[in-house]
């Protein structure tokens, strides 16, 4: 037990009084004692916490084997979606919606399905380079939640496979999590080492000498240094310093936060440092899912971005069945003509879906302090960097949603199909729009999801991908 | 296209009336003033210099974030994510704790840490003298007070002591933006151009050439007005280039450029290449880096020789791989690679060939693209939208080359692939781990090719001299060094400065050591534009 825990009954008072009284109050874990009589809100009137995960895994799908034939409430999982069978009733699947990114650099446009902004090509950099055009859905939601409650960790960024594309770069290729405003974004890179994730989420709360006041004083001095420096810098570097200052403020909040009332999980033993082809992705994914679930239970954070395979990622999915021997990216391309590669790609996609299932099932099986499944209070928003691996089309960009987000999404979920795919050309390309029937805007899903966390939101994104028409068909 | 191509320029156009007033300066718009974050390796090396080996062992900086394929560009442009700031705090606490437990190195700067007096006057010396090294400039009285304040808080803490005061003050310095960023603001000269201050210049030179914060002695030079003229700068640069740390820093740079850094994590198909383990992979990397080190620092030879050198170094593991006799000792020794394998130049060595291939297949496209982008500095656009980037399934068994040649039949692909793939074909005599072969998929390999702007060759040994003599190569070397030195990508605004460097590079018979020195005296290096 943490040495501070015994003081937890008067935590809020304690917090206010901590280190000289200059601190903001920090949101506390919703103890049962703090629930209202109906268990539907906290005693102080705050709504029960809602959680969110954005899940990314690169290299796309095979649309005609991925999209279920039946739309509506009576849909069945397609062969490629079969690994999600254990959590199917929690899934809302959206197909046939267009990703309206205004530019194309193969794979990079897929990130628009997480931002509702077109990317910004970086012609000044070598390689295939772009920066994200705006903040990502997880960070827009984290901003909204931060206005409601201050948590020890604003959001966490998870990585599973470490093997990214050597050809793609720019911030847009490095992560699917971006914080800030268009033109002033802080990319938040995924962390693939479970020990580091544990440290970020729980490390602050293990017993140690209480030097918090000293650490706070250091942050004050450091902040003053940053302010002095800023007066001599230009706009761009001041934005960087602002991000630095913001991070210092959040670190301070975390230092000031009282330890959560949950059981702090032990530090994982898995460092995820295996070479390509020997990565233990099944195990690492499960450890990461457990860490996120525990962080949700402890109310240390309510938002995660989660990346299984990087954009155009070159992970060898050697644990797929049958095992893949080449990189997921190479396999996704060779699958266009080669039957053996098509088989390999199928097993890779099923492997990815099985890992998504593990994440969703972990949330489903874990109860929060109110005794409800975490999946009831969460939405997992999952998609890839393209719809079809080999031609990178994003004209029918599928999105998998899991969980109800606190009764917000339909449960059991439906298959929303914006428009039927063309059976004669189900995996057609971007440049031949008419061959691949499409309609709507994948950002409509983003806006619908956002409104669960920020009911005031009336739009999301910019340019062609912008949406002010949430997809209501999936709402409960 | 910057400095590639023509080599003549009229340096008389330079503005010779300002600044240090020796050579006329080429007219350039330098990279903007501002902040560059310390790279992870620079952070650890700086901690080692400031606080010793035990402290360095405790230093765990956040990961670097590359942009445009280079960490140094990310360092100049990207903001820190919150996790990095937290990581720096943790690292600072651990480093400070190790430094106080092992105070010998700190005591060389601040003797009272060991000798006393154990009171606030020592904290003031710490803030003043250690602070100057940490911030690479003298602290203002205000700043000194702030850090002394932390030390006194530490001493007065319930679990505090004199050492705890030192420890927390150190932890504070290591978290300050003045330490974590290289601050390059410059000051305006009489002619209106902005020049780095002497301390900023000393700092830029030190990080560039030896990969860490400047020595006390180097800062002294700057602060006493002995780092003003081009000659002053040249003398200091030569001294720094002569240090062992310059070798390591240079090797780190090329390990990044050649993508050798993470080679041991790349992983190859275990069934096909069971011998490719972490030990062999790191030996492959070290071979190329040793060849570079030997050429640049031991021999001060023509750097363009990297493209056609026959020189090699092997350890027993690598000797076995190449099929030559192992060196006597267990370590590294110069070696001659088997004559029939055509291993001319570093691009024919196992490290490069492994880095630029897939786990089970070669990638002539990637090998060729590297030559175009990183040896010749030509730029390529991504595949056009809607184009299938997939190779058709072969109708019958054939070589990878024959399948790739489809790229050349489709007009949408051929405009780029004609310039990439044939360069890669030259290396088809080596498999995905760089082992020599005469057959691919059971068919004889064809290593011949013709590339627009490069020429025709029968194999990699014939390609080597074509590349070495290519007029774009020296300029591309300069761009590589320049980009990495301060984390920027050149534009036409730097053209004259790059051309001047190219002239100097040529006159030195392509001495890399002299190029490194020359760059530090260039206005590209000494000047900055308005803060970004």
GROMACS .gro file of C-alpha atoms in nm, chain A residues 7-433:
model
  427
    7UNK     CA    1  -0.479   0.991   0.389
    8UNK     CA    2  -0.711   0.934   0.100
    9UNK     CA    3  -1.034   1.002   0.284
   10UNK     CA    4  -0.973   1.371   0.285
   11UNK     CA    5  -0.802   1.384  -0.048
   12UNK     CA    6  -0.968   1.687  -0.189
   13UNK     CA    7  -0.886   1.894   0.116
   14UNK     CA    8  -0.538   1.758   0.113
   15UNK     CA    9  -0.484   1.853  -0.246
   16UNK     CA   10  -0.584   2.208  -0.199
   17UNK     CA   11  -0.342   2.237   0.088
   18UNK     CA   12  -0.051   2.063  -0.079
   19UNK     CA   13   0.270   2.249  -0.153
   20UNK     CA   14   0.193   2.598  -0.052
   21UNK     CA   15  -0.165   2.612  -0.170
   22UNK     CA   16  -0.091   2.714  -0.525
   23UNK     CA   17  -0.224   2.404  -0.689
   24UNK     CA   18  -0.531   2.336  -0.891
   25UNK     CA   19  -0.758   2.063  -0.769
   26UNK     CA   20  -0.705   1.734  -0.942
   27UNK     CA   21  -0.987   1.505  -1.042
   28UNK     CA   22  -1.023   1.215  -0.815
   29UNK     CA   23  -1.108   0.857  -0.890
   30UNK     CA   24  -1.483   0.813  -0.872
   31UNK     CA   25  -1.519   0.611  -0.557
   32UNK     CA   26  -1.847   0.442  -0.490
   33UNK     CA   27  -1.880   0.670  -0.191
   34UNK     CA   28  -1.881   0.961  -0.428
   35UNK     CA   29  -2.158   0.835  -0.653
   36UNK     CA   30  -2.503   0.979  -0.629
   37UNK     CA   31  -2.789   0.769  -0.499
   38UNK     CA   32  -2.874   0.628  -0.843
   39UNK     CA   33  -2.514   0.553  -0.935
   40UNK     CA   34  -2.558   0.758  -1.251
   41UNK     CA   35  -2.336   1.048  -1.163
   42UNK     CA   36  -2.077   1.148  -0.911
   43UNK     CA   37  -2.209   1.290  -0.588
   44UNK     CA   38  -2.090   1.635  -0.690
   45UNK     CA   39  -2.301   1.615  -1.003
   46UNK     CA   40  -2.018   1.538  -1.245
   47UNK     CA   41  -2.120   1.281  -1.503
   48UNK     CA   42  -1.965   0.936  -1.492
   49UNK     CA   43  -1.639   0.920  -1.684
   50UNK     CA   44  -1.640   0.838  -2.054
   51UNK     CA   45  -1.333   0.691  -2.217
   52UNK     CA   46  -1.198   0.683  -2.570
   53UNK     CA   47  -0.937   0.489  -2.768
   54UNK     CA   48  -0.832   0.556  -3.127
   55UNK     CA   49  -0.688   0.238  -3.274
   56UNK     CA   50  -0.464   0.244  -3.582
   57UNK     CA   51  -0.308  -0.039  -3.776
   58UNK     CA   52  -0.142   0.023  -4.112
   59UNK     CA   53  -0.167  -0.130  -4.459
   60UNK     CA   54  -0.541  -0.164  -4.502
   61UNK     CA   55  -0.774  -0.447  -4.593
   62UNK     CA   56  -0.925  -0.639  -4.881
   63UNK     CA   57  -1.259  -0.460  -4.913
   64UNK     CA   58  -1.463  -0.730  -5.080
   65UNK     CA   59  -1.368  -0.977  -4.811
   66UNK     CA   60  -1.386  -0.723  -4.530
   67UNK     CA   61  -1.719  -0.549  -4.581
   68UNK     CA   62  -2.011  -0.767  -4.464
   69UNK     CA   63  -2.272  -0.838  -4.729
   70UNK     CA   64  -2.565  -0.753  -4.506
   71UNK     CA   65  -2.616  -0.399  -4.377
   72UNK     CA   66  -2.833  -0.285  -4.087
   73UNK     CA   67  -2.904  -0.460  -3.758
   74UNK     CA   68  -2.893  -0.815  -3.895
   75UNK     CA   69  -2.538  -0.811  -4.019
   76UNK     CA   70  -2.291  -1.092  -3.996
   77UNK     CA   71  -1.915  -1.069  -3.961
   78UNK     CA   72  -1.725  -1.111  -4.286
   79UNK     CA   73  -1.444  -1.370  -4.297
   80UNK     CA   74  -1.181  -1.103  -4.229
   81UNK     CA   75  -1.382  -0.965  -3.936
   82UNK     CA   76  -1.441  -1.309  -3.787
   83UNK     CA   77  -1.181  -1.264  -3.508
   84UNK     CA   78  -1.412  -0.998  -3.361
   85UNK     CA   79  -1.686  -1.257  -3.301
   86UNK     CA   80  -1.647  -1.254  -2.920
   87UNK     CA   81  -1.725  -0.881  -2.907
   88UNK     CA   82  -1.952  -0.855  -3.213
   89UNK     CA   83  -2.258  -0.729  -3.023
   90UNK     CA   84  -2.051  -0.427  -2.913
   91UNK     CA   85  -1.944  -0.336  -3.268
   92UNK     CA   86  -2.086  -0.071  -3.495
   93UNK     CA   87  -1.928  -0.101  -3.836
   94UNK     CA   88  -1.932   0.186  -4.088
   95UNK     CA   89  -1.851   0.116  -4.452
   96UNK     CA   90  -1.872   0.302  -4.782
   97UNK     CA   91  -1.790   0.644  -4.640
   98UNK     CA   92  -1.530   0.846  -4.830
   99UNK     CA   93  -1.215   0.976  -4.675
  100UNK     CA   94  -1.212   1.323  -4.832
  101UNK     CA   95  -0.843   1.404  -4.790
  102UNK     CA   96  -0.753   1.653  -5.064
  103UNK     CA   97  -0.408   1.516  -5.144
  104UNK     CA   98  -0.256   1.171  -5.183
  105UNK     CA   99   0.087   1.036  -5.083
  106UNK     CA  100  -0.004   0.667  -5.050
  107UNK     CA  101  -0.093   0.582  -4.687
  108UNK     CA  102  -0.057   0.940  -4.556
  109UNK     CA  103  -0.416   1.029  -4.651
  110UNK     CA  104  -0.538   0.757  -4.414
  111UNK     CA  105  -0.456   0.978  -4.116
  112UNK     CA  106  -0.738   1.208  -4.226
  113UNK     CA  107  -0.974   0.941  -4.090
  114UNK     CA  108  -0.836   1.037  -3.747
  115UNK     CA  109  -0.822   1.415  -3.794
  116UNK     CA  110  -1.084   1.532  -4.048
  117UNK     CA  111  -0.806   1.753  -4.190
  118UNK     CA  112  -0.608   1.700  -4.510
  119UNK     CA  113  -0.238   1.648  -4.449
  120UNK     CA  114   0.023   1.908  -4.541
  121UNK     CA  115   0.278   1.774  -4.789
  122UNK     CA  116   0.636   1.850  -4.685
  123UNK     CA  117   0.804   1.896  -5.021
  124UNK     CA  118   1.098   2.056  -4.840
  125UNK     CA  119   1.189   1.725  -4.678
  126UNK     CA  120   1.337   1.418  -4.846
  127UNK     CA  121   1.127   1.106  -4.890
  128UNK     CA  122   0.750   1.080  -4.883
  129UNK     CA  123   0.684   1.341  -4.619
  130UNK     CA  124   0.379   1.511  -4.477
  131UNK     CA  125   0.265   1.673  -4.156
  132UNK     CA  126  -0.079   1.630  -4.007
  133UNK     CA  127  -0.323   1.906  -4.097
  134UNK     CA  128  -0.490   1.932  -3.759
  135UNK     CA  129  -0.541   1.769  -3.420
  136UNK     CA  130  -0.653   1.408  -3.404
  137UNK     CA  131  -0.982   1.284  -3.262
  138UNK     CA  132  -0.822   1.146  -2.944
  139UNK     CA  133  -0.672   1.486  -2.866
  140UNK     CA  134  -0.985   1.682  -2.950
  141UNK     CA  135  -1.167   1.452  -2.709
  142UNK     CA  136  -0.888   1.487  -2.452
  143UNK     CA  137  -0.926   1.866  -2.477
  144UNK     CA  138  -1.300   1.836  -2.417
  145UNK     CA  139  -1.250   1.604  -2.121
  146UNK     CA  140  -0.981   1.831  -1.976
  147UNK     CA  141  -1.241   2.104  -1.956
  148UNK     CA  142  -1.452   1.873  -1.739
  149UNK     CA  143  -1.186   1.717  -1.515
  150UNK     CA  144  -0.813   1.730  -1.459
  151UNK     CA  145  -0.662   1.386  -1.462
  152UNK     CA  146  -0.305   1.282  -1.379
  153UNK     CA  147  -0.240   1.187  -1.742
  154UNK     CA  148  -0.418   1.376  -2.018
  155UNK     CA  149  -0.386   1.091  -2.269
  156UNK     CA  150  -0.156   0.799  -2.336
  157UNK     CA  151  -0.001   0.696  -2.669
  158UNK     CA  152   0.053   0.324  -2.717
  159UNK     CA  153   0.261   0.147  -2.982
  160UNK     CA  154   0.282  -0.228  -3.036
  161UNK     CA  155   0.496  -0.314  -3.339
  162UNK     CA  156   0.810  -0.102  -3.368
  163UNK     CA  157   0.873  -0.142  -3.739
  164UNK     CA  158   0.772   0.161  -3.938
  165UNK     CA  159   0.826   0.253  -4.301
  166UNK     CA  160   1.175   0.366  -4.401
  167UNK     CA  161   1.031   0.553  -4.698
  168UNK     CA  162   0.760   0.760  -4.527
  169UNK     CA  163   0.824   1.044  -4.291
  170UNK     CA  164   0.695   1.372  -4.155
  171UNK     CA  165   0.484   1.382  -3.841
  172UNK     CA  166   0.183   1.241  -4.027
  173UNK     CA  167   0.369   0.916  -4.089
  174UNK     CA  168   0.502   0.888  -3.734
  175UNK     CA  169   0.182   0.882  -3.532
  176UNK     CA  170  -0.194   0.925  -3.549
  177UNK     CA  171  -0.208   1.145  -3.239
  178UNK     CA  172  -0.165   1.522  -3.269
  179UNK     CA  173  -0.242   1.788  -3.017
  180UNK     CA  174  -0.300   2.159  -3.069
  181UNK     CA  175  -0.434   2.362  -3.356
  182UNK     CA  176  -0.373   2.348  -3.731
  183UNK     CA  177  -0.032   2.509  -3.787
  184UNK     CA  178   0.073   2.456  -3.427
  185UNK     CA  179   0.061   2.086  -3.357
  186UNK     CA  180   0.255   1.871  -3.116
  187UNK     CA  181   0.283   1.520  -3.257
  188UNK     CA  182   0.252   1.263  -2.979
  189UNK     CA  183   0.459   0.958  -3.072
  190UNK     CA  184   0.345   0.610  -2.966
  191UNK     CA  185   0.545   0.432  -2.695
  192UNK     CA  186   0.605   0.065  -2.771
  193UNK     CA  187   0.787  -0.026  -2.452
  194UNK     CA  188   0.538  -0.150  -2.189
  195UNK     CA  189   0.775  -0.046  -1.910
  196UNK     CA  190   0.775   0.311  -2.032
  197UNK     CA  191   0.396   0.309  -2.065
  198UNK     CA  192   0.369   0.178  -1.710
  199UNK     CA  193   0.608   0.449  -1.592
  200UNK     CA  194   0.398   0.721  -1.754
  201UNK     CA  195   0.071   0.588  -1.614
  202UNK     CA  196   0.164   0.450  -1.274
  203UNK     CA  197   0.528   0.534  -1.197
  204UNK     CA  198   0.436   0.851  -1.013
  205UNK     CA  199   0.227   0.661  -0.765
  206UNK     CA  200   0.469   0.409  -0.624
  207UNK     CA  201   0.603   0.474  -0.275
  208UNK     CA  202   0.910   0.699  -0.252
  209UNK     CA  203   1.028   0.988  -0.036
  210UNK     CA  204   0.789   1.277  -0.075
  211UNK     CA  205   0.999   1.534  -0.256
  212UNK     CA  206   0.706   1.672  -0.450
  213UNK     CA  207   0.744   2.020  -0.315
  214UNK     CA  208   1.106   2.033  -0.432
  215UNK     CA  209   1.015   1.897  -0.772
  216UNK     CA  210   0.748   2.163  -0.802
  217UNK     CA  211   0.999   2.432  -0.710
  218UNK     CA  212   1.228   2.305  -0.983
  219UNK     CA  213   0.945   2.324  -1.233
  220UNK     CA  214   0.886   2.685  -1.127
  221UNK     CA  215   1.249   2.774  -1.197
  222UNK     CA  216   1.244   2.587  -1.527
  223UNK     CA  217   0.924   2.763  -1.628
  224UNK     CA  218   1.079   3.099  -1.551
  225UNK     CA  219   1.379   3.006  -1.769
  226UNK     CA  220   1.144   2.918  -2.051
  227UNK     CA  221   0.958   3.248  -2.020
  228UNK     CA  222   1.280   3.449  -2.034
  229UNK     CA  223   1.390   3.253  -2.337
  230UNK     CA  224   1.061   3.298  -2.516
  231UNK     CA  225   1.088   3.674  -2.531
  232UNK     CA  226   1.386   3.638  -2.766
  233UNK     CA  227   1.241   3.377  -3.001
  234UNK     CA  228   1.020   3.380  -3.308
  235UNK     CA  229   0.669   3.242  -3.346
  236UNK     CA  230   0.760   2.883  -3.428
  237UNK     CA  231   0.997   2.838  -3.136
  238UNK     CA  232   0.754   3.011  -2.904
  239UNK     CA  233   0.497   2.753  -3.005
  240UNK     CA  234   0.751   2.484  -2.916
  241UNK     CA  235   0.818   2.649  -2.582
  242UNK     CA  236   0.443   2.676  -2.519
  243UNK     CA  237   0.416   2.302  -2.573
  244UNK     CA  238   0.706   2.263  -2.328
  245UNK     CA  239   0.533   2.486  -2.071
  246UNK     CA  240   0.207   2.299  -2.115
  247UNK     CA  241   0.389   1.973  -2.054
  248UNK     CA  242   0.545   2.120  -1.738
  249UNK     CA  243   0.202   2.226  -1.615
  250UNK     CA  244   0.069   1.876  -1.675
  251UNK     CA  245   0.365   1.720  -1.502
  252UNK     CA  246   0.293   1.945  -1.209
  253UNK     CA  247  -0.069   1.830  -1.201
  254UNK     CA  248   0.048   1.473  -1.201
  255UNK     CA  249   0.295   1.533  -0.919
  256UNK     CA  250   0.017   1.698  -0.722
  257UNK     CA  251  -0.235   1.423  -0.795
  258UNK     CA  252  -0.309   1.190  -0.514
  259UNK     CA  253  -0.244   0.824  -0.572
  260UNK     CA  254  -0.544   0.649  -0.717
  261UNK     CA  255  -0.753   0.428  -0.496
  262UNK     CA  256  -0.712   0.130  -0.724
  263UNK     CA  257  -0.449  -0.137  -0.703
  264UNK     CA  258  -0.145  -0.013  -0.895
  265UNK     CA  259  -0.044  -0.289  -1.135
  266UNK     CA  260   0.311  -0.418  -1.111
  267UNK     CA  261   0.567  -0.310  -1.366
  268UNK     CA  262   0.552  -0.528  -1.677
  269UNK     CA  263   0.848  -0.750  -1.747
  270UNK     CA  264   0.816  -0.727  -2.124
  271UNK     CA  265   1.036  -0.460  -2.287
  272UNK     CA  266   0.922  -0.529  -2.646
  273UNK     CA  267   1.279  -0.515  -2.773
  274UNK     CA  268   1.273  -0.812  -3.009
  275UNK     CA  269   1.399  -0.780  -3.365
  276UNK     CA  270   1.162  -0.770  -3.659
  277UNK     CA  271   1.004  -1.107  -3.727
  278UNK     CA  272   1.043  -1.205  -3.362
  279UNK     CA  273   0.822  -0.941  -3.207
  280UNK     CA  274   0.582  -1.089  -2.951
  281UNK     CA  275   0.291  -0.882  -3.070
  282UNK     CA  276   0.018  -1.098  -2.918
  283UNK     CA  277   0.172  -1.066  -2.575
  284UNK     CA  278   0.276  -0.702  -2.605
  285UNK     CA  279  -0.070  -0.607  -2.731
  286UNK     CA  280  -0.230  -0.782  -2.434
  287UNK     CA  281   0.002  -0.613  -2.185
  288UNK     CA  282  -0.071  -0.275  -2.341
  289UNK     CA  283  -0.445  -0.345  -2.337
  290UNK     CA  284  -0.419  -0.437  -1.968
  291UNK     CA  285  -0.225  -0.119  -1.888
  292UNK     CA  286  -0.481   0.099  -2.065
  293UNK     CA  287  -0.767  -0.082  -1.890
  294UNK     CA  288  -0.603  -0.038  -1.550
  295UNK     CA  289  -0.538   0.328  -1.620
  296UNK     CA  290  -0.907   0.367  -1.703
  297UNK     CA  291  -1.014   0.185  -1.388
  298UNK     CA  292  -0.782   0.401  -1.179
  299UNK     CA  293  -0.907   0.708  -1.367
  300UNK     CA  294  -0.549   0.809  -1.434
  301UNK     CA  295  -0.645   0.885  -1.790
  302UNK     CA  296  -0.955   0.852  -2.005
  303UNK     CA  297  -0.801   0.878  -2.352
  304UNK     CA  298  -0.557   0.659  -2.543
  305UNK     CA  299  -0.426   0.640  -2.894
  306UNK     CA  300  -0.320   0.291  -2.984
  307UNK     CA  301  -0.112   0.181  -3.281
  308UNK     CA  302  -0.066  -0.184  -3.369
  309UNK     CA  303   0.125  -0.161  -3.700
  310UNK     CA  304   0.273   0.173  -3.811
  311UNK     CA  305   0.172   0.359  -4.127
  312UNK     CA  306   0.294   0.155  -4.426
  313UNK     CA  307   0.451  -0.045  -4.145
  314UNK     CA  308   0.714  -0.306  -4.217
  315UNK     CA  309   0.645  -0.538  -3.928
  316UNK     CA  310   0.671  -0.907  -4.005
  317UNK     CA  311   0.360  -1.060  -3.849
  318UNK     CA  312   0.526  -1.389  -3.768
  319UNK     CA  313   0.256  -1.484  -3.519
  320UNK     CA  314  -0.019  -1.473  -3.779
  321UNK     CA  315  -0.153  -1.814  -3.882
  322UNK     CA  316  -0.009  -1.921  -4.109
  323UNK     CA  317   0.295  -1.715  -4.020
  324UNK     CA  318   0.398  -1.432  -4.245
  325UNK     CA  319   0.762  -1.420  -4.350
  326UNK     CA  320   0.771  -1.087  -4.529
  327UNK     CA  321   0.672  -0.744  -4.403
  328UNK     CA  322   0.303  -0.665  -4.370
  329UNK     CA  323   0.355  -0.378  -4.615
  330UNK     CA  324   0.519  -0.593  -4.883
  331UNK     CA  325   0.257  -0.864  -4.833
  332UNK     CA  326  -0.023  -0.609  -4.868
  333UNK     CA  327   0.112  -0.514  -5.211
  334UNK     CA  328   0.192  -0.858  -5.341
  335UNK     CA  329  -0.161  -0.963  -5.247
  336UNK     CA  330  -0.292  -0.783  -5.553
  337UNK     CA  331  -0.187  -1.054  -5.799
  338UNK     CA  332  -0.024  -1.334  -5.604
  339UNK     CA  333  -0.262  -1.592  -5.458
  340UNK     CA  334  -0.009  -1.699  -5.198
  341UNK     CA  335   0.045  -1.338  -5.092
  342UNK     CA  336  -0.333  -1.288  -5.085
  343UNK     CA  337  -0.358  -1.577  -4.841
  344UNK     CA  338  -0.081  -1.427  -4.633
  345UNK     CA  339  -0.249  -1.086  -4.638
  346UNK     CA  340  -0.577  -1.243  -4.524
  347UNK     CA  341  -0.409  -1.408  -4.229
  348UNK     CA  342  -0.231  -1.082  -4.147
  349UNK     CA  343  -0.559  -0.887  -4.149
  350UNK     CA  344  -0.720  -1.151  -3.931
  351UNK     CA  345  -0.420  -1.124  -3.698
  352UNK     CA  346  -0.476  -0.748  -3.673
  353UNK     CA  347  -0.847  -0.799  -3.606
  354UNK     CA  348  -0.766  -1.057  -3.339
  355UNK     CA  349  -0.544  -0.803  -3.162
  356UNK     CA  350  -0.820  -0.543  -3.183
  357UNK     CA  351  -1.051  -0.807  -3.038
  358UNK     CA  352  -0.809  -0.863  -2.750
  359UNK     CA  353  -0.814  -0.492  -2.672
  360UNK     CA  354  -1.193  -0.468  -2.687
  361UNK     CA  355  -1.240  -0.791  -2.491
  362UNK     CA  356  -1.004  -0.664  -2.222
  363UNK     CA  357  -1.215  -0.351  -2.180
  364UNK     CA  358  -1.526  -0.564  -2.181
  365UNK     CA  359  -1.395  -0.795  -1.909
  366UNK     CA  360  -1.265  -0.520  -1.683
  367UNK     CA  361  -1.502  -0.340  -1.448
  368UNK     CA  362  -1.464   0.015  -1.332
  369UNK     CA  363  -1.519   0.117  -0.971
  370UNK     CA  364  -1.892   0.146  -1.034
  371UNK     CA  365  -1.887  -0.220  -1.129
  372UNK     CA  366  -1.964  -0.158  -1.495
  373UNK     CA  367  -1.768  -0.299  -1.785
  374UNK     CA  368  -1.517  -0.045  -1.915
  375UNK     CA  369  -1.649  -0.109  -2.262
  376UNK     CA  370  -1.985   0.038  -2.157
  377UNK     CA  371  -1.822   0.374  -2.088
  378UNK     CA  372  -1.574   0.360  -2.379
  379UNK     CA  373  -1.566   0.399  -2.753
  380UNK     CA  374  -1.287   0.238  -2.951
  381UNK     CA  375  -1.255   0.397  -3.296
  382UNK     CA  376  -1.048   0.176  -3.524
  383UNK     CA  377  -0.927   0.198  -3.881
  384UNK     CA  378  -0.623   0.183  -4.106
  385UNK     CA  379  -0.415   0.409  -4.330
  386UNK     CA  380  -0.603   0.291  -4.638
  387UNK     CA  381  -0.898   0.076  -4.734
  388UNK     CA  382  -0.719  -0.157  -4.974
  389UNK     CA  383  -0.356  -0.240  -4.899
  390UNK     CA  384  -0.219  -0.262  -5.251
  391UNK     CA  385  -0.370   0.045  -5.416
  392UNK     CA  386  -0.413   0.264  -5.107
  393UNK     CA  387  -0.764   0.368  -5.199
  394UNK     CA  388  -0.948   0.565  -4.930
  395UNK     CA  389  -1.271   0.611  -5.122
  396UNK     CA  390  -1.449   0.355  -4.903
  397UNK     CA  391  -1.270   0.396  -4.571
  398UNK     CA  392  -1.413   0.149  -4.320
  399UNK     CA  393  -1.436   0.232  -3.950
  400UNK     CA  394  -1.490  -0.014  -3.667
  401UNK     CA  395  -1.647   0.125  -3.351
  402UNK     CA  396  -1.661  -0.075  -3.031
  403UNK     CA  397  -1.840   0.004  -2.707
  404UNK     CA  398  -2.132   0.230  -2.634
  405UNK     CA  399  -1.952   0.527  -2.480
  406UNK     CA  400  -2.200   0.544  -2.191
  407UNK     CA  401  -2.512   0.439  -2.380
  408UNK     CA  402  -2.439   0.669  -2.674
  409UNK     CA  403  -2.387   0.418  -2.955
  410UNK     CA  404  -2.626   0.142  -3.056
  411UNK     CA  405  -2.577  -0.186  -2.870
  412UNK     CA  406  -2.597  -0.436  -3.020
  413UNK     CA  407  -2.424  -0.251  -3.296
  414UNK     CA  408  -2.519  -0.228  -3.662
  415UNK     CA  409  -2.344  -0.233  -3.995
  416UNK     CA  410  -2.399   0.112  -4.142
  417UNK     CA  411  -2.332   0.103  -4.515
  418UNK     CA  412  -2.336   0.442  -4.685
  419UNK     CA  413  -2.366   0.286  -5.031
  420UNK     CA  414  -2.314  -0.060  -5.170
  421UNK     CA  415  -1.976  -0.154  -5.309
  422UNK     CA  416  -1.947  -0.237  -5.679
  423UNK     CA  417  -1.935  -0.615  -5.699
  424UNK     CA  418  -1.750  -0.592  -6.031
  425UNK     CA  419  -1.474  -0.372  -5.894
  426UNK     CA  420  -1.486  -0.398  -5.517
  427UNK     CA  421  -1.123  -0.301  -5.461
  428UNK     CA  422  -1.096  -0.018  -5.714
  429UNK     CA  423  -0.861   0.274  -5.696
  430UNK     CA  424  -0.866   0.637  -5.601
  431UNK     CA  425  -0.817   0.779  -5.948
  432UNK     CA  426  -1.119   0.604  -6.086
  433UNK     CA  427  -1.381   0.730  -5.850
   0.00000   0.00000   0.00000
